[in-house]
Coordinates of C-alpha atoms in Angstrom, one line a residue:
G1 CA 34.2 -32.8 -71.9
T2 CA 31.4 -34.8 -70.3
A3 CA 29.7 -35.3 -73.7
G4 CA 32.8 -35.3 -75.9
S5 CA 34.2 -38.3 -74.0
V6 CA 31.0 -40.3 -74.5
R7 CA 31.0 -39.3 -78.2
N8 CA 34.5 -40.9 -78.4
A9 CA 32.8 -44.2 -77.6
A10 CA 30.1 -43.8 -80.2
E11 CA 30.9 -46.9 -82.1
A12 CA 30.1 -49.0 -79.0
L13 CA 26.9 -47.2 -78.3
R14 CA 25.1 -46.9 -81.6
D15 CA 22.9 -50.0 -81.4
D16 CA 21.0 -49.6 -78.1
R17 CA 19.9 -47.3 -75.2
F18 CA 22.8 -46.6 -72.8
L19 CA 23.5 -45.2 -69.4
V20 CA 26.0 -42.4 -68.6
I21 CA 27.1 -42.2 -64.9
S22 CA 29.5 -39.7 -63.4
G23 CA 32.2 -41.7 -61.6
D24 CA 32.7 -39.3 -58.6
A25 CA 29.5 -39.9 -56.7
L26 CA 28.2 -42.5 -54.2
T27 CA 24.6 -43.5 -54.9
D28 CA 22.1 -46.3 -54.6
I29 CA 19.8 -44.9 -57.3
D30 CA 17.3 -47.5 -58.7
L31 CA 18.5 -47.6 -62.4
T32 CA 15.9 -50.1 -63.4
D33 CA 13.1 -47.8 -62.3
M34 CA 14.8 -44.8 -64.0
V35 CA 15.0 -46.7 -67.3
R36 CA 11.3 -47.7 -66.9
F37 CA 10.4 -44.0 -66.5
H38 CA 12.5 -43.2 -69.6
E39 CA 10.7 -45.7 -71.7
R40 CA 7.2 -44.7 -70.4
N41 CA 7.8 -41.1 -71.5
G42 CA 9.4 -41.8 -74.8
A43 CA 12.4 -39.6 -73.8
L44 CA 15.5 -38.9 -75.9
V45 CA 17.4 -38.2 -72.6
T46 CA 16.3 -38.8 -69.0
I47 CA 18.4 -37.0 -66.3
G48 CA 18.6 -38.3 -62.8
L49 CA 17.7 -35.6 -60.4
K50 CA 18.1 -35.3 -56.6
R51 CA 16.7 -32.8 -54.1
V52 CA 19.5 -31.2 -52.1
R53 CA 19.7 -28.5 -49.3
D54 CA 22.5 -26.5 -51.0
P55 CA 22.2 -26.5 -54.8
L56 CA 24.9 -23.9 -55.4
E57 CA 27.6 -26.4 -56.4
F58 CA 25.4 -28.2 -58.9
G59 CA 23.4 -27.7 -62.1
I60 CA 19.7 -26.9 -61.2
I61 CA 16.9 -28.4 -63.4
I62 CA 13.2 -27.6 -63.2
V63 CA 10.6 -30.1 -64.5
D64 CA 6.8 -29.9 -65.0
E65 CA 4.3 -32.2 -63.3
D66 CA 4.9 -34.9 -65.9
G67 CA 8.7 -34.8 -65.4
R68 CA 9.4 -33.0 -68.7
I69 CA 12.4 -30.6 -68.3
Q70 CA 11.6 -26.9 -68.6
R71 CA 14.8 -25.2 -67.7
F72 CA 18.5 -25.6 -66.9
L73 CA 20.9 -23.5 -64.9
E74 CA 24.6 -24.4 -64.2
K75 CA 26.0 -23.6 -60.7
P76 CA 23.8 -20.7 -59.8
T77 CA 24.1 -18.0 -57.2
W78 CA 21.5 -17.9 -54.3
G79 CA 19.6 -15.1 -56.2
Q80 CA 19.2 -17.5 -59.2
V81 CA 18.1 -20.6 -57.3
F82 CA 14.6 -21.5 -58.6
S83 CA 14.6 -25.2 -57.6
D84 CA 16.3 -27.7 -55.2
T85 CA 16.5 -30.5 -57.8
V86 CA 20.0 -30.9 -59.1
N87 CA 21.7 -32.9 -61.9
T88 CA 23.3 -36.0 -60.5
G89 CA 25.3 -36.7 -63.7
I90 CA 23.3 -39.9 -64.3
Y91 CA 21.6 -40.1 -67.7
V92 CA 19.6 -42.6 -69.7
M93 CA 20.1 -41.9 -73.4
E94 CA 18.9 -43.0 -76.8
P95 CA 21.7 -43.5 -79.3
E96 CA 20.4 -40.7 -81.5
V97 CA 21.5 -38.2 -79.0
L98 CA 25.1 -38.7 -80.2
D99 CA 24.1 -37.1 -83.5
H100 CA 23.9 -33.8 -81.5
V101 CA 27.5 -34.1 -80.1
A102 CA 30.3 -32.8 -82.3
G103 CA 33.2 -35.2 -82.7
G104 CA 36.9 -34.4 -81.9
T105 CA 36.2 -31.5 -79.6
A106 CA 35.4 -30.8 -76.0
V107 CA 31.6 -30.8 -75.5
D108 CA 29.6 -30.6 -72.2
W109 CA 26.2 -32.2 -71.7
S110 CA 24.7 -29.7 -69.2
G111 CA 26.3 -26.6 -70.6
E112 CA 25.9 -27.2 -74.4
V113 CA 24.0 -30.3 -75.5
F114 CA 21.0 -30.4 -73.2
P115 CA 20.1 -26.6 -73.5
K116 CA 20.3 -27.0 -77.3
L117 CA 18.1 -30.0 -77.3
L118 CA 15.6 -28.3 -75.0
A119 CA 15.5 -25.3 -77.4
E120 CA 14.7 -27.6 -80.3
G121 CA 11.8 -29.2 -78.3
A122 CA 13.4 -32.6 -77.9
P123 CA 11.8 -34.8 -75.2
L124 CA 14.1 -34.4 -72.2
Y125 CA 12.8 -35.7 -68.9
G126 CA 14.0 -35.5 -65.3
Y127 CA 13.7 -38.5 -63.0
V128 CA 13.6 -37.2 -59.4
A129 CA 15.2 -40.1 -57.4
D130 CA 14.3 -40.9 -53.8
C131 CA 17.7 -42.3 -53.1
Y132 CA 21.1 -41.6 -51.5
W133 CA 23.4 -39.5 -53.6
E134 CA 26.6 -37.7 -52.5
D135 CA 28.9 -36.0 -55.0
V136 CA 32.4 -36.9 -53.7
G137 CA 34.3 -33.9 -55.0
T138 CA 35.9 -32.6 -51.9
H139 CA 37.7 -34.0 -48.9
A140 CA 34.8 -33.0 -46.7
S141 CA 32.3 -34.9 -48.9
Y142 CA 34.6 -37.8 -49.1
M143 CA 34.6 -38.0 -45.2
K144 CA 30.8 -37.6 -45.2
A145 CA 30.4 -40.5 -47.7
Q146 CA 32.5 -42.7 -45.4
A147 CA 30.4 -41.8 -42.4
D148 CA 27.1 -42.2 -44.3
M149 CA 28.1 -45.8 -45.4
L150 CA 28.9 -46.7 -41.8
S151 CA 25.7 -45.2 -40.6
G152 CA 23.6 -47.3 -43.1
L153 CA 22.3 -44.3 -45.0
V154 CA 23.2 -45.8 -48.3
D155 CA 22.4 -49.3 -49.6
I156 CA 25.8 -50.8 -49.9
D157 CA 27.5 -54.2 -49.1
L158 CA 30.5 -53.6 -46.8
H159 CA 31.8 -57.2 -47.4
A160 CA 32.5 -57.6 -43.7
F161 CA 31.2 -59.3 -40.6
E162 CA 29.3 -57.2 -38.1
L163 CA 31.0 -58.0 -34.8
S164 CA 28.6 -55.8 -32.8
P165 CA 26.1 -53.1 -34.0
G166 CA 28.0 -50.9 -36.4
V167 CA 31.4 -52.6 -35.9
W168 CA 32.4 -54.2 -39.2
I169 CA 35.4 -56.5 -39.4
G170 CA 36.9 -57.8 -42.7
E171 CA 38.1 -61.2 -43.6
G172 CA 41.2 -62.3 -41.7
A173 CA 41.4 -59.2 -39.5
D174 CA 43.0 -59.6 -36.1
V175 CA 41.5 -57.4 -33.5
D176 CA 42.7 -57.9 -30.0
A177 CA 40.0 -58.4 -27.3
E178 CA 41.5 -55.6 -25.3
A179 CA 41.2 -53.0 -28.1
I180 CA 38.4 -50.5 -27.5
L181 CA 35.9 -50.3 -30.5
K182 CA 33.2 -47.6 -30.5
G183 CA 31.2 -48.0 -33.8
P184 CA 30.2 -47.4 -36.4
L185 CA 33.6 -48.3 -37.8
Y186 CA 35.2 -50.6 -40.3
V187 CA 38.4 -52.7 -40.0
G188 CA 39.6 -54.0 -43.4
D189 CA 40.8 -57.5 -44.5
Y190 CA 43.8 -58.8 -42.7
A191 CA 44.3 -55.7 -40.6
K192 CA 45.8 -56.0 -37.2
V193 CA 44.7 -54.0 -34.2
E194 CA 46.8 -54.5 -31.0
P195 CA 45.6 -54.3 -27.3
G196 CA 45.1 -50.8 -25.9
V197 CA 44.2 -49.3 -29.3
E198 CA 41.0 -47.1 -29.2
L199 CA 39.1 -46.9 -32.5
R200 CA 36.3 -44.4 -32.3
E201 CA 33.2 -43.5 -34.4
F202 CA 33.5 -43.4 -38.2
T203 CA 37.1 -44.7 -38.4
V204 CA 37.9 -46.8 -41.5
L205 CA 40.9 -49.1 -41.7
G206 CA 41.9 -50.5 -45.1
S207 CA 43.4 -53.9 -45.8
N208 CA 46.6 -54.9 -44.1
V209 CA 46.7 -51.9 -41.8
V210 CA 48.7 -52.4 -38.6
V211 CA 47.7 -50.3 -35.5
K212 CA 50.1 -50.6 -32.6
E213 CA 49.3 -50.5 -28.9
G214 CA 48.0 -47.2 -27.4
A215 CA 47.0 -45.6 -30.7
F216 CA 43.8 -43.5 -30.8
L217 CA 41.8 -43.0 -34.0
H218 CA 38.6 -41.0 -34.4
R219 CA 36.9 -40.4 -37.8
A220 CA 40.2 -41.3 -39.4
V221 CA 40.1 -42.9 -42.9
V222 CA 43.3 -45.0 -43.4
H223 CA 44.0 -46.6 -46.7
D224 CA 45.7 -50.0 -47.4
N225 CA 49.1 -51.2 -46.1
V226 CA 49.5 -48.4 -43.5
F227 CA 51.6 -48.8 -40.3
I228 CA 50.3 -46.8 -37.3
G229 CA 52.8 -46.7 -34.5
P230 CA 52.2 -46.9 -30.7
S231 CA 50.6 -43.9 -28.9
T232 CA 49.7 -42.1 -32.2
N233 CA 46.7 -39.8 -32.4
L234 CA 44.7 -39.5 -35.6
R235 CA 41.5 -37.4 -35.7
G236 CA 39.3 -36.6 -38.7
C237 CA 42.1 -37.1 -41.2
V238 CA 42.9 -39.2 -44.3
I239 CA 46.0 -41.4 -44.5
G240 CA 47.1 -42.6 -48.0
K241 CA 48.3 -46.1 -48.8
N242 CA 51.7 -47.5 -47.9
T243 CA 52.3 -44.7 -45.4
D244 CA 54.0 -45.1 -42.0
I245 CA 52.9 -43.0 -39.0
M246 CA 55.5 -43.5 -36.3
S247 CA 55.2 -43.6 -32.5
G248 CA 53.6 -40.6 -30.8
A249 CA 52.8 -38.7 -34.0
R250 CA 49.6 -36.6 -34.3
V251 CA 47.6 -35.9 -37.4
E252 CA 44.8 -33.4 -36.8
E253 CA 41.3 -32.6 -38.2
G254 CA 41.0 -32.2 -42.0
A255 CA 44.6 -33.1 -42.6
V256 CA 45.4 -35.4 -45.6
V257 CA 48.6 -37.4 -45.8
G258 CA 49.4 -38.8 -49.3
D259 CA 50.6 -42.2 -50.4
E260 CA 54.0 -43.6 -49.4
C261 CA 54.8 -40.9 -46.8
V262 CA 56.7 -41.3 -43.5
I263 CA 55.5 -39.3 -40.5
E264 CA 58.3 -39.8 -38.0
A265 CA 58.1 -40.1 -34.2
E266 CA 56.4 -37.3 -32.3
A267 CA 55.7 -35.2 -35.4
Y268 CA 52.6 -33.0 -35.5
V269 CA 50.6 -32.4 -38.7
S270 CA 48.2 -29.5 -38.0
S271 CA 44.6 -29.2 -39.0
Q272 CA 43.8 -28.9 -42.8
V273 CA 47.5 -29.5 -43.8
K274 CA 48.1 -31.5 -46.9
V275 CA 51.2 -33.7 -47.1
Y276 CA 51.7 -34.7 -50.7
P277 CA 52.9 -38.2 -51.7
F278 CA 56.4 -39.5 -51.1
K279 CA 57.2 -37.0 -48.3
T280 CA 59.0 -37.4 -45.0
I281 CA 58.0 -35.4 -41.9
E282 CA 61.0 -35.4 -39.5
A283 CA 60.7 -36.5 -35.9
G284 CA 59.3 -33.8 -33.7
A285 CA 58.5 -31.5 -36.6
V286 CA 55.4 -29.3 -36.3
V287 CA 53.8 -28.9 -39.7
N288 CA 51.5 -25.9 -40.1
T289 CA 51.5 -25.5 -43.9
S290 CA 51.0 -28.0 -46.6
V291 CA 54.1 -29.9 -47.8
I292 CA 53.9 -29.8 -51.5
W293 CA 57.3 -29.3 -53.2
E294 CA 59.6 -30.0 -50.3
S295 CA 61.0 -33.5 -49.9
R296 CA 60.8 -33.2 -46.1
G297 CA 59.0 -31.4 -43.4
Q298 CA 61.8 -30.3 -41.2
R299 CA 61.9 -29.8 -37.4
T300 CA 64.4 -27.0 -37.6
L301 CA 65.1 -24.4 -40.3
F302 CA 68.8 -23.8 -39.4
G303 CA 71.4 -26.5 -39.8
P304 CA 75.1 -26.5 -39.2
R305 CA 75.6 -24.5 -42.4
G306 CA 72.7 -22.0 -41.9
V307 CA 69.5 -22.4 -44.0
S308 CA 70.2 -24.9 -46.7
G309 CA 68.3 -27.2 -49.1
L310 CA 67.4 -27.8 -52.7
I311 CA 66.7 -24.7 -54.7
N312 CA 63.0 -24.5 -55.7
V313 CA 62.3 -27.7 -53.8
E314 CA 63.1 -26.9 -50.2
I315 CA 64.4 -23.3 -50.6
T316 CA 61.5 -21.6 -52.4
P317 CA 60.7 -17.9 -52.9
E318 CA 57.9 -18.3 -50.4
L319 CA 60.4 -19.6 -47.8
A320 CA 62.8 -16.7 -48.5
V321 CA 60.0 -14.2 -48.0
R322 CA 58.9 -15.8 -44.8
L323 CA 62.4 -16.0 -43.5
A324 CA 63.0 -12.3 -44.3
S325 CA 59.7 -11.3 -42.7
A326 CA 60.6 -13.2 -39.5
Y327 CA 64.1 -11.6 -39.4
A328 CA 62.5 -8.1 -39.9
T329 CA 60.5 -8.5 -36.7
T330 CA 63.7 -8.4 -34.7
L331 CA 64.8 -5.0 -36.2
R332 CA 63.8 -1.4 -35.2
K333 CA 61.4 0.5 -37.4
G334 CA 63.3 2.1 -40.3
S335 CA 66.2 -0.3 -40.2
T336 CA 67.9 -1.2 -43.5
V337 CA 69.3 -4.6 -44.4

């Protein structure tokens, strides 16, 4: 739990005020100012708050004019929304708060500890931050965070040289003069971009990525040590580290290819498909459903010995049902197999 895990570190936290920060968010919140606010109000806990357009995915908190917390509500429906200030998962805490967290069990700050403290009249305050904050809990928010960094919406050091407005090039990167770069985009350390490559807006290349001649990337996020073959087409997708995308392959909008995969030549990974790590997509295959258990995404279902593969890996109950359904479409109504 969010509180139980902090309680496990109690021995290291007993002597002084401490910060708790959720690790799955991108933010440039001013922690110094937040601590100053906490001290000024003599708070036991100060919760970092942020105003958002859609508060349904977060815990809502309402504060009075002095910043003292009046009410909590975890992940409400629209009918329950009474505020647009949500819990960022960033807390300033006095060590005494640990006395209110039971040891050796799962305990949650927002669902259990804070409401209990509020009912007891403890000084809980909300610091409404005028900052960037994005909860990176989905693939969509992950892509948004990448684009926001490139757009300068968050105060962050990209550790790169700005070749032209919005075009960031890392140390030792080799970008051919005949490559087409339309920023904002980022090319990582020691990456190599060949002539005829087109990198479009919001593309991110990790370290040691190789992009071969004629490849086209738009809003693609490519992790470290990836090979992208000639004439490939990547749009709005995420490619995991140590993966090879071979010549002529296409990966479409919202698709995610895991670490250490091979997408062979002319393969097509459709929109929103997830290819789990260590998979191979065969040359020319068209993948319309996520590749989770199978070891390969195959171009054809029937081989020289009919439909064959590893039981519960490639030949699954789902495949059997789909195959039977497809066969049934060739039969007259009322037929029996």
